[in-house]
mmCIF file of C-alpha atoms in Angstrom:
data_model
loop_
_atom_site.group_PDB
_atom_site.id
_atom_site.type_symbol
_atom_site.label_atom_id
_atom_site.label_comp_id
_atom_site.label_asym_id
_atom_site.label_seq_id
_atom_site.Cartn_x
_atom_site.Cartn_y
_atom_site.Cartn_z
ATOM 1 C CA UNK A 23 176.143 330.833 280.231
ATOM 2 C CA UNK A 24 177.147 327.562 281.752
ATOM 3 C CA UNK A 25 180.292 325.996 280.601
ATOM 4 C CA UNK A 26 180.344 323.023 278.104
ATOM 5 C CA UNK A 27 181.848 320.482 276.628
ATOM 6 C CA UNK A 28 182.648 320.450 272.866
ATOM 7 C CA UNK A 29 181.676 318.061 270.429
ATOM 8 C CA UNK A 30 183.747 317.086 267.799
ATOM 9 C CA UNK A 31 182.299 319.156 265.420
ATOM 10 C CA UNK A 32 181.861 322.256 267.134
ATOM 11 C CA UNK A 33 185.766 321.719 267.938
ATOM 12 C CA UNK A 34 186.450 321.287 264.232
ATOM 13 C CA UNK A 35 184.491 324.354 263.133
ATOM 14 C CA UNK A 36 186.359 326.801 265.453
ATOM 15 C CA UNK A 37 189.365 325.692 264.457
ATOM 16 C CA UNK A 38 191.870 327.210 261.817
ATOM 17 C CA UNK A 39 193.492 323.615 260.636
ATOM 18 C CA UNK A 40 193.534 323.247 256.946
ATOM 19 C CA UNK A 41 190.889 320.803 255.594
ATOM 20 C CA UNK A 42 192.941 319.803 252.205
ATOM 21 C CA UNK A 43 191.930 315.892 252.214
ATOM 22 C CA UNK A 44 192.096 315.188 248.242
ATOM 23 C CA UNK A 45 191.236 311.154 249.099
ATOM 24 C CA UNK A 46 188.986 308.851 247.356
ATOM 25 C CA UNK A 47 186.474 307.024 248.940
ATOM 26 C CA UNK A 48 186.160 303.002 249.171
ATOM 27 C CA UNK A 49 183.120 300.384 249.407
ATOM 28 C CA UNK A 50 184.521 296.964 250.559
ATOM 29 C CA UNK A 51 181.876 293.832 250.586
ATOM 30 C CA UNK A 52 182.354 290.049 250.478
ATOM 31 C CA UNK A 53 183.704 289.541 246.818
ATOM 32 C CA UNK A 54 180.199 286.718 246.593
ATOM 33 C CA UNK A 55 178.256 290.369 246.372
ATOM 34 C CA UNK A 56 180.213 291.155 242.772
ATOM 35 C CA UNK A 57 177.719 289.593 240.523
ATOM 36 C CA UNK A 58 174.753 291.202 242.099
ATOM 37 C CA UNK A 59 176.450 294.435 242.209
ATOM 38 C CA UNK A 60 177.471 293.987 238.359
ATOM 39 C CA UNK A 61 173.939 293.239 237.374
ATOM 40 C CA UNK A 62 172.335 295.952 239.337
ATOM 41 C CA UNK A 63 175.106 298.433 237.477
ATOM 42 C CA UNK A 64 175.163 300.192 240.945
ATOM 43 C CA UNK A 65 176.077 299.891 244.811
ATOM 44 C CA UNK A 66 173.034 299.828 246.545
ATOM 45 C CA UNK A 67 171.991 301.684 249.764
ATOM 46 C CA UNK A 68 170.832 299.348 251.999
ATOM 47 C CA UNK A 69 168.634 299.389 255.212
ATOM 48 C CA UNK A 70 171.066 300.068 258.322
ATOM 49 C CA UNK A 71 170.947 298.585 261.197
ATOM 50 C CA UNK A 72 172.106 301.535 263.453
ATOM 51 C CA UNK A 73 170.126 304.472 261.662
ATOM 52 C CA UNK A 74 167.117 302.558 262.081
ATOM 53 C CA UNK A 75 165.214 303.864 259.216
ATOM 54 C CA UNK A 76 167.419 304.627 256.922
ATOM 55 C CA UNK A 77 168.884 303.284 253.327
ATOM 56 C CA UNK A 78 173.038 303.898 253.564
ATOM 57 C CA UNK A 79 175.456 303.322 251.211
ATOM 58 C CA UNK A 80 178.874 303.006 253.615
ATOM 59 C CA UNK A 81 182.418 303.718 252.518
ATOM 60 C CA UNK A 82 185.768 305.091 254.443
ATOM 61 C CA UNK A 83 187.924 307.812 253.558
ATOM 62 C CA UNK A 84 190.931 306.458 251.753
ATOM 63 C CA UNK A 85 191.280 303.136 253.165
ATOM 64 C CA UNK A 86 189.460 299.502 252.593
ATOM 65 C CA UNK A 87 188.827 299.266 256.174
ATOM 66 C CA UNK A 88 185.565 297.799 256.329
ATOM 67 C CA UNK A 89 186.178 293.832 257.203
ATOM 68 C CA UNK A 90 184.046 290.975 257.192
ATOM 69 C CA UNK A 91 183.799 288.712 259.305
ATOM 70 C CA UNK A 92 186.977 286.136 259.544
ATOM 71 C CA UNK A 93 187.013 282.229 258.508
ATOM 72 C CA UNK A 94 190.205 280.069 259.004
ATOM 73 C CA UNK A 95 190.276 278.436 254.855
ATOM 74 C CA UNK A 96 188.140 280.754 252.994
ATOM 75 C CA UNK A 97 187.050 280.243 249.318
ATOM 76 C CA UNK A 98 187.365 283.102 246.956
ATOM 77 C CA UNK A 99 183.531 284.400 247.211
ATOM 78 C CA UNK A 100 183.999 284.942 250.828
ATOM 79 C CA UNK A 101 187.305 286.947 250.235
ATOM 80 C CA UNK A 102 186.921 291.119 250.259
ATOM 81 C CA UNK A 103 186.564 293.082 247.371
ATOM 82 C CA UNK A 104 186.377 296.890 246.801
ATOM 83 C CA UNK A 105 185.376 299.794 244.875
ATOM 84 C CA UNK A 106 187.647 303.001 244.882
ATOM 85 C CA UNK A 107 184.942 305.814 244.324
ATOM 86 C CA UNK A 108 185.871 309.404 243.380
ATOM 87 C CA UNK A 109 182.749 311.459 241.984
ATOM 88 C CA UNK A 110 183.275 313.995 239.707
ATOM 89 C CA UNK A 111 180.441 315.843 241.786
ATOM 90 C CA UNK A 112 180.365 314.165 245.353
ATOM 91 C CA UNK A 113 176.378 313.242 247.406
ATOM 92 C CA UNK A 114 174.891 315.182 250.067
ATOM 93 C CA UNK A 115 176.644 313.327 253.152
ATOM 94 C CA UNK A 116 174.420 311.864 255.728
ATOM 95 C CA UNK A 117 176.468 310.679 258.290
ATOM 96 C CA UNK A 118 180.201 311.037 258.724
ATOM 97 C CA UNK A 119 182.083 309.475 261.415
ATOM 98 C CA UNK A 120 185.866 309.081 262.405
ATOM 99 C CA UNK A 121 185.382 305.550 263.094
ATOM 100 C CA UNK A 122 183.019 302.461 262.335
ATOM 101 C CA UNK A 123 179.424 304.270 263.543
ATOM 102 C CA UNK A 124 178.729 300.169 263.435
ATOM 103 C CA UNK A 125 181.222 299.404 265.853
ATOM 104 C CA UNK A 126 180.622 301.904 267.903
ATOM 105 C CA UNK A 127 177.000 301.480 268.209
ATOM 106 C CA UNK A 128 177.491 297.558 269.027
ATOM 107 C CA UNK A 129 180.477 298.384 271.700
ATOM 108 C CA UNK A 130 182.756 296.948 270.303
ATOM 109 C CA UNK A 131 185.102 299.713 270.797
ATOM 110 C CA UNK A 132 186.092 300.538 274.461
ATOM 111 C CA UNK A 133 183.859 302.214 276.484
ATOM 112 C CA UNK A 134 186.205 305.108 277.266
ATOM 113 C CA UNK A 135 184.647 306.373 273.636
ATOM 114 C CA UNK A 136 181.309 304.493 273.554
ATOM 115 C CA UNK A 137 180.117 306.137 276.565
ATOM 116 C CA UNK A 138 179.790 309.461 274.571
ATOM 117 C CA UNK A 139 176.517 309.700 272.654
ATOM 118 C CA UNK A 140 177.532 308.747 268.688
ATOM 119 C CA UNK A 141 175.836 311.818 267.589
ATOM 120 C CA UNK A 142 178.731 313.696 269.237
ATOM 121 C CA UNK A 143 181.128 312.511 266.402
ATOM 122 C CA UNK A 144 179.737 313.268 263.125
ATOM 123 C CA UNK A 145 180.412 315.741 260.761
ATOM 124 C CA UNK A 146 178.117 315.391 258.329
ATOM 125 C CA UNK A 147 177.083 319.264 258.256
ATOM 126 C CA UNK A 148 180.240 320.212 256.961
ATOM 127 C CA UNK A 149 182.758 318.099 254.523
ATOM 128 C CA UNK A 150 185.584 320.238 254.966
ATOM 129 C CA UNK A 151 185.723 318.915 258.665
ATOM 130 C CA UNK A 152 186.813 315.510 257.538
ATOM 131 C CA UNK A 153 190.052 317.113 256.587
ATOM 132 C CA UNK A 154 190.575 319.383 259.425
ATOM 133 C CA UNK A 155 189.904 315.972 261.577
ATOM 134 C CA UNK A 156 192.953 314.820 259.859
ATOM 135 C CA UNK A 157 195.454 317.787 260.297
ATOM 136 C CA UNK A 158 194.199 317.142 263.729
ATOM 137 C CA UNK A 159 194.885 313.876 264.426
ATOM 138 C CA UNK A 160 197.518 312.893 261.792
ATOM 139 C CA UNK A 161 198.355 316.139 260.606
ATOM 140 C CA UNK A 162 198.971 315.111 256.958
ATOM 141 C CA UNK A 163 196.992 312.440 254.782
ATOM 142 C CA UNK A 164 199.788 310.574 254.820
ATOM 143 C CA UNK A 165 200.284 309.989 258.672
ATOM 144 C CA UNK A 166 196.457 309.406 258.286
ATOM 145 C CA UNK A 167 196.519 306.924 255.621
ATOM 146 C CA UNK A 168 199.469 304.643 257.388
ATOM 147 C CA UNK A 169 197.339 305.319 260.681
ATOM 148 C CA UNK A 170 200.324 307.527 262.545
ATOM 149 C CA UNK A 171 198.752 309.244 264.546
ATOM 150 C CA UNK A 172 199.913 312.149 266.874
ATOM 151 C CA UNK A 173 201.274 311.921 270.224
ATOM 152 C CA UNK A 174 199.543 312.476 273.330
ATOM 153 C CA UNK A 175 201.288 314.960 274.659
ATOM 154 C CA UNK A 176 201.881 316.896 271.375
ATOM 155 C CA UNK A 177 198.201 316.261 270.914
ATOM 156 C CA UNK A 178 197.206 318.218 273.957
ATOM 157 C CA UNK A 179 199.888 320.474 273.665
ATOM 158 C CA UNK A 180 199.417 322.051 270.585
ATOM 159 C CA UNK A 181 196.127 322.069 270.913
ATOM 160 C CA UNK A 182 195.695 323.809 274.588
ATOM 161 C CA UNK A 183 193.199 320.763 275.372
ATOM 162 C CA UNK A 184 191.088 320.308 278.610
ATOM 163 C CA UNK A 185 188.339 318.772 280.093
ATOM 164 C CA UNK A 186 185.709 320.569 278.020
ATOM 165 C CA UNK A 187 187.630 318.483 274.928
ATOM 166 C CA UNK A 188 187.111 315.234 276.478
ATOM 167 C CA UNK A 189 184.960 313.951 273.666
ATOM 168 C CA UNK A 190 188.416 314.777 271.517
ATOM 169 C CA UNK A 191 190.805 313.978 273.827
ATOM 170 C CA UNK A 192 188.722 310.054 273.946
ATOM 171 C CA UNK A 193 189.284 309.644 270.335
ATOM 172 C CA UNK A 194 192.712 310.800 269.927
ATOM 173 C CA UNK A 195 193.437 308.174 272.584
ATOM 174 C CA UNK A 196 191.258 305.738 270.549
ATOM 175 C CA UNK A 197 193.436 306.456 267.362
ATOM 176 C CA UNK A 198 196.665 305.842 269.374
ATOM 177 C CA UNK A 199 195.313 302.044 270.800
ATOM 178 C CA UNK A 200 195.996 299.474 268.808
ATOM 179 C CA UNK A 201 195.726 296.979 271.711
ATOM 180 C CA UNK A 202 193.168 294.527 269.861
ATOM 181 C CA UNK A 203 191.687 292.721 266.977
ATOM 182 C CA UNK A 204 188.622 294.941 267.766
ATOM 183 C CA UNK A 205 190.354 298.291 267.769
ATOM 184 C CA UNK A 206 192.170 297.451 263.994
ATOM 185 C CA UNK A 207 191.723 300.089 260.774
ATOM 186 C CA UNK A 208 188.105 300.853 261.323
ATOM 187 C CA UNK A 209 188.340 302.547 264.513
ATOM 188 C CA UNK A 210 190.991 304.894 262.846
ATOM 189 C CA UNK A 211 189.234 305.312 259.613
ATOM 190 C CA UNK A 212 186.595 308.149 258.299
ATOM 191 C CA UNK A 213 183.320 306.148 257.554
ATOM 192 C CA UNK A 214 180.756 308.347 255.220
ATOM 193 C CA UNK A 215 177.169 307.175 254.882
ATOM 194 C CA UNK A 216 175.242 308.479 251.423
ATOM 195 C CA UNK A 217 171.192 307.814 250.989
ATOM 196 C CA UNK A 218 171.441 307.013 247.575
ATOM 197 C CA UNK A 219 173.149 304.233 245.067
ATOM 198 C CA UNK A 220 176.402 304.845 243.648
ATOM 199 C CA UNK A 221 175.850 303.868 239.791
ATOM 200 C CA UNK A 222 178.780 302.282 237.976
ATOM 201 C CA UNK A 223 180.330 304.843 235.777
ATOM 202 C CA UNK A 224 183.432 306.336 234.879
ATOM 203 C CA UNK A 225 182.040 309.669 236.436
ATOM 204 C CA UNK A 226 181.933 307.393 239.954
ATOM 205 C CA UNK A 227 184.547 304.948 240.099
ATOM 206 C CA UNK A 228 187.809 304.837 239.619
ATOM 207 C CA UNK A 229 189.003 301.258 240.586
ATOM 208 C CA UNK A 230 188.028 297.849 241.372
ATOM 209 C CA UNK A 231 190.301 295.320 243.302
ATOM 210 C CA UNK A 232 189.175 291.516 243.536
ATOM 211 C CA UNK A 233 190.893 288.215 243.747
ATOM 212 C CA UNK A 234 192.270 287.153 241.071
ATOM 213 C CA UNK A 235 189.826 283.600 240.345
ATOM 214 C CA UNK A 236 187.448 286.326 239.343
ATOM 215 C CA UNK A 237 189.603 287.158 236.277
ATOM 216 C CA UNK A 238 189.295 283.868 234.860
ATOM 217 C CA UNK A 239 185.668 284.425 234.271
ATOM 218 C CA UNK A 240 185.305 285.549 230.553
ATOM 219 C CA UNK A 241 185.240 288.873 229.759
ATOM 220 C CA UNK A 242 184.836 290.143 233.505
ATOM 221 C CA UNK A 243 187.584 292.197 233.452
ATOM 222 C CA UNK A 244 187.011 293.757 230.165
ATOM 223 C CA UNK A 245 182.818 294.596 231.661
ATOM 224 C CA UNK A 246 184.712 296.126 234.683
ATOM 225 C CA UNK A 247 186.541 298.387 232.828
ATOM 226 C CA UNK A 248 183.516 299.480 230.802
ATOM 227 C CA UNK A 249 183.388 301.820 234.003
ATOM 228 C CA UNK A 250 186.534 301.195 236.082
ATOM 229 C CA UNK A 251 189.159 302.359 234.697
ATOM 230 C CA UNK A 252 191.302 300.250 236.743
ATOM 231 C CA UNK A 253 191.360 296.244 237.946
ATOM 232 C CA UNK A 254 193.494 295.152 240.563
ATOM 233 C CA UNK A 255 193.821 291.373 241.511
ATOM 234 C CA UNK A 256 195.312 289.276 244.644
ATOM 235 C CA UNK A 257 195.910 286.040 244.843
ATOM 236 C CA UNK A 258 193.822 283.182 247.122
ATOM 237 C CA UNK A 259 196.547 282.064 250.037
ATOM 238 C CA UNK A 260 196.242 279.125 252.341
ATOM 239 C CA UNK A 261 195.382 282.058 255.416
ATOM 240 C CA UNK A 262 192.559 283.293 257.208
ATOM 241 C CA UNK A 263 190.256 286.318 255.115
ATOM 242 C CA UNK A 264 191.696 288.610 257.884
ATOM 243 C CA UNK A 265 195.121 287.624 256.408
ATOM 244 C CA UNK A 266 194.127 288.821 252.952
ATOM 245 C CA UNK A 267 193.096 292.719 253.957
ATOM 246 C CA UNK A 268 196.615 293.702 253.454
ATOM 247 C CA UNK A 269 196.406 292.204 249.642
ATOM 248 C CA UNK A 270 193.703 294.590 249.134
ATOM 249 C CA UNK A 271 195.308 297.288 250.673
ATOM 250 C CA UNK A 272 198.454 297.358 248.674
ATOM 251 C CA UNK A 273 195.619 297.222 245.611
ATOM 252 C CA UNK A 274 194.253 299.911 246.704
ATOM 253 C CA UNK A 275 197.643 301.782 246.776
ATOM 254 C CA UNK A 276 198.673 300.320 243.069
ATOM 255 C CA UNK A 277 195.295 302.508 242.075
ATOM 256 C CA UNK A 278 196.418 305.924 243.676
ATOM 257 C CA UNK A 279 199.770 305.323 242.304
ATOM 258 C CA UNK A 280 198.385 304.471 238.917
ATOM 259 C CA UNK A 281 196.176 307.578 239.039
ATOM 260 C CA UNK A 282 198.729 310.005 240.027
ATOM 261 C CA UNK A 283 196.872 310.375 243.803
ATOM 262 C CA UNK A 284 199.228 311.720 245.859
ATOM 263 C CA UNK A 285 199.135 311.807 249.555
#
């Protein structure tokens, strides 16, 4: 049989790392999308532009890494907004990824990972690999969730690496750049893709964080909570939207805390 090279997966699946990755999942959109998304009572799967095709609902693992696109003075529509999701009985995955399949597929990540075919990196068939992918790279939620990755040479050494890995060893290296704008949270982020709607209800989500103008709209809040038990705010600054993500990070955070979601 002629040697070959592993794909992620196939890497994952021999591998005796513990999966353990108790981590909600969140769906970040421009917070101008809230009112449709309220009157629809559901996040909608929506034609994708990669999987030609296909209706996908996207999310990340833990993390509001999905980011719009910048502007210098933005109003509050065009400011993020997210959804922390935690089913009580999760979707059949369709594609999983341990980056932005989006970036990828656009090259806007470098090409020392884009060169690889994208199909290479999912691991869809099999949820528990999402959490062995973490033990691998970060070896505790954690390191993931603060994006710490491991070292390169403790990477390869405790994991007897070679050339045969290179599809691992060019995404361990991706996790560890952090040389530009392009290469920020969602090239070090688990992206899931479900085929169906996630309905608003207590069963689904756990969270919603928006800025706060929203919560001067009457009785908002109080419809949110109808099936979120918890609404985090931030405040419009005088700064770019890309100056904002951290707001809706440390949101994101007051939720877990608030929960009881340890990591």
């Amino acid at each position: 049989m002629a040697i070959k090279a592993l794909s992620l997966a196939e890497f994952l699946s021999a591998s005796n790392l513990p999966d353990l990755l108790n981590l909600p999942w969140v769906h970040s959109t421009a917070s101008q999308n809230l009112f449709d998304i309220l009157s629809s009572q559901r996040i909608l799967a929506t034609p994708c532009t990669v999987f030609r095709g296909e209706e996908l609902c996207y999310l990340f693992v833990g993390r509001p890494a999905y980011k719009t696109l910048s502007v210098p003075n933005p109003s509050p529509w065009q400011l993020p907004i997210a959804f922390v999701v935690q089913f009580n009985k999760p979707p059949p995955l369709k594609h999983v990824h341990p980056f932005d399949s989006g970036a990828f597929f656009h090259k806007r990540l470098p090409s020392y990972i884009t060169n690889f075919p994208l199909e290479r990196f999912d691991l869809a068939a099999n949820p528990a690999l999402m959490g062995r992918l973490v033990s691998l790279m970060f070896k505790t939620p954690a390191r993931y969730m603060s994006r710490e990755p491991v070292g390169d040479y403790e990477f390869k050494n405790d994991n007897s690496l070679d050339m045969r890995h290179q599809e691992i060893l060019a995404l361990s290296k991706l996790y560890r750049d952090n040389s530009s704008a392009e290469f920020d949270d969602r090239a070090a982020a688990i992206e899931i893709a479900i085929e169906e709607d996630i309905e608003l209800t207590k069963e689904n989500i756990l969270g919603v964080v928006m800025p706060a103008e929203y919560a001067r709209v009457p009785k908002l809040v109080k419809e949110l909570r109808t099936f979120a038990p918890m609404v985090e705010t931030y405040d419009l600054q005088p700064l770019s939207t890309a100056s904002h993500f951290g707001n809706l990070y440390d949101c994101v955070a007051k939720i877990y805390k608030k929960s009881g979601i340890k990591y």
